[in-house]
Amino acid sequence: MLRLARRNKASMVYASTSEAYGDPQVHPQPENYWGNVNTWGPRACYDEGKRLGEVYCYEYFDKFQVKVKVARIFNTYSAELRNDDGRVISNFVNQAIQNQDITVYGDGSQTRSFCYVDDLLGGLIRMMESDAATGEIINLGNPQEYRVLEVAELTKRLAQSHSRITFHPLPENDPRIRRPVIDKAKALLGWEPVVTLEEGLLRTIEIYRSRFNKYGGGA
Ligand code: UDP
């Protein structure tokens, strides 16, 4: 894609990730934090793969003046996550609407900051359109931070579910904390998210539920 962008003098947004910060030792995470990533573990291929992509972007920007922009995308959700995606929001919502056990990994004290997809897409579109973003890394995410256990309780309450909240082993190298600093996105793009987790979860629950009522659990 970088070669194509160079040849066609196109600009390019690279969808990078908050995983570039790994299990961060700086909190919240600004773009100039270099991160804390284990190269030897189950998350390494994703984290380091995305980081290497950033390096290619940098080289093409620096050597060939390709107009690259790097979006570091934090946890994003909507009802378009597949039922079996395995991520926390799709798991919790699907479990809650079926009154199945809600599966919290670890003690649920780890944190994440969740951005509703409409907000995130708005940020990506602004990035595509912005010259000020060229050659920049910009965090895109919602800075409202929640403990995973709080997300389980909130989902259960909003879905009016009878699920039990159960605890399971924490995956290896699961980051303890995560929250973006979005000052750069505000300054360069005039962007910040507006959908709260409560609003976004209500929309997500409603859509998963109507799909579940129509097609059952397989869709
Ligand atoms: N998680 C959980 N139960 C689940 C799925 C995930 O407690 O059924 C936790 C997971 O251990 C992590 C957080 O929720 O701490 C977010 O996980 P996800 O896979 O959605 O995103 P990521 O870890 O990549 O940020």
XYZ file of N, CA, C and O and ligand atoms in Angstrom, residues 18-19 43 75 85-89 91-92 95 102-106 108 110-112 114 148 169-171 174-175 178, ligand 1:
141
model
N -3.666 0.703 19.831
C -3.207 0.993 21.197
C -2.279 -0.104 21.702
O -1.539 0.106 22.654
N -2.315 -1.270 21.060
C -1.402 -2.355 21.452
C 0.051 -1.969 21.204
O 0.956 -2.634 21.704
N 0.700 -12.274 22.389
C 0.218 -11.028 21.771
C 1.260 -10.410 20.859
O 0.976 -9.452 20.147
N -9.644 0.451 21.937
C -10.769 -0.513 21.894
C -12.035 0.123 21.324
O -12.493 1.153 21.822
N -16.462 -13.278 18.125
C -15.236 -12.497 17.987
C -14.312 -12.691 19.192
O -13.099 -12.637 19.063
N -14.911 -12.904 20.356
C -14.103 -13.181 21.555
C -13.745 -11.941 22.337
O -13.189 -12.028 23.431
N -14.045 -10.763 21.776
C -13.713 -9.547 22.509
C -14.724 -9.299 23.618
O -15.831 -9.848 23.620
N -14.331 -8.421 24.520
C -15.078 -8.306 25.765
C -16.513 -7.829 25.552
O -17.448 -8.390 26.130
N -16.730 -6.814 24.714
C -18.093 -6.277 24.584
C -18.995 -7.304 23.898
O -20.118 -7.554 24.355
N -18.646 -10.535 23.786
C -18.889 -11.638 24.729
C -19.924 -11.251 25.786
O -20.917 -11.952 25.982
N -19.686 -10.119 26.451
C -20.556 -9.755 27.583
C -21.992 -9.518 27.112
O -22.949 -9.961 27.751
N -23.622 -12.827 26.127
C -23.901 -13.615 27.333
C -25.088 -13.017 28.087
O -25.995 -13.736 28.518
N -21.573 -14.391 32.559
C -20.690 -13.363 31.999
C -19.273 -13.694 32.462
O -19.011 -13.823 33.658
N -18.359 -13.840 31.484
C -17.025 -14.387 31.769
C -15.993 -13.281 31.947
O -15.421 -12.782 30.971
N -15.735 -12.906 33.195
C -14.683 -11.918 33.474
C -13.355 -12.659 33.601
O -13.267 -13.649 34.332
N -12.333 -12.190 32.866
C -11.006 -12.805 32.971
C -10.219 -12.088 34.068
O -10.228 -10.861 34.141
N -9.524 -12.875 34.893
C -8.828 -12.305 36.038
C -9.854 -11.824 37.050
O -10.986 -12.327 37.105
N -10.991 -8.775 37.023
C -11.761 -7.697 36.387
C -11.279 -6.310 36.759
O -11.935 -5.320 36.432
N -8.508 -4.988 35.603
C -7.816 -4.379 34.451
C -8.761 -3.393 33.768
O -9.973 -3.573 33.813
N -8.191 -2.363 33.173
C -9.044 -1.313 32.584
C -8.887 -1.240 31.071
O -7.850 -1.592 30.518
N -9.965 -0.750 30.438
C -9.943 -0.431 29.012
C -10.817 0.813 28.833
O -11.634 1.148 29.690
N -13.445 2.413 25.983
C -14.187 1.880 24.836
C -14.800 2.984 23.995
O -15.507 3.840 24.508
N -12.864 -3.830 33.828
C -13.628 -4.850 33.094
C -14.812 -5.334 33.932
O -15.905 -5.569 33.406
N -9.389 -17.539 34.255
C -7.974 -17.132 34.222
C -7.720 -15.972 33.252
O -8.332 -15.895 32.183
N -6.821 -15.112 33.659
C -6.448 -13.949 32.835
C -5.505 -14.420 31.727
O -4.532 -15.114 32.002
N -5.760 -14.048 30.454
C -4.818 -14.432 29.390
C -3.420 -13.848 29.636
O -3.293 -12.788 30.262
N -1.989 -9.864 29.239
C -3.165 -8.993 29.131
C -2.805 -7.631 29.752
O -2.467 -7.570 30.934
N -2.866 -6.541 28.971
C -2.484 -5.241 29.559
C -3.341 -4.887 30.783
O -4.551 -5.111 30.783
N -5.428 0.795 30.247
C -5.332 1.406 28.914
C -6.290 2.590 28.825
O -7.481 2.448 29.079
N -12.104 -10.018 28.754
C -12.917 -10.590 29.752
N -13.872 -11.475 29.367
C -14.104 -11.813 28.066
C -13.291 -11.217 27.049
C -12.299 -10.334 27.443
O -12.764 -10.301 30.947
O -15.020 -12.626 27.813
C -11.075 -9.030 29.171
C -9.689 -9.281 28.614
O -8.969 -10.162 29.454
C -9.126 -7.880 28.611
C -10.347 -6.986 28.349
O -11.474 -7.774 28.684
O -8.611 -7.535 29.874
C -10.440 -6.541 26.895
O -10.292 -7.674 26.079
P -10.469 -7.609 24.495
O -10.014 -8.932 23.942
O -11.841 -7.146 24.159
O -9.486 -6.446 24.038
P -7.919 -6.196 24.290
O -7.430 -7.069 25.418
O -7.273 -6.515 22.993
O -7.843 -4.774 24.673
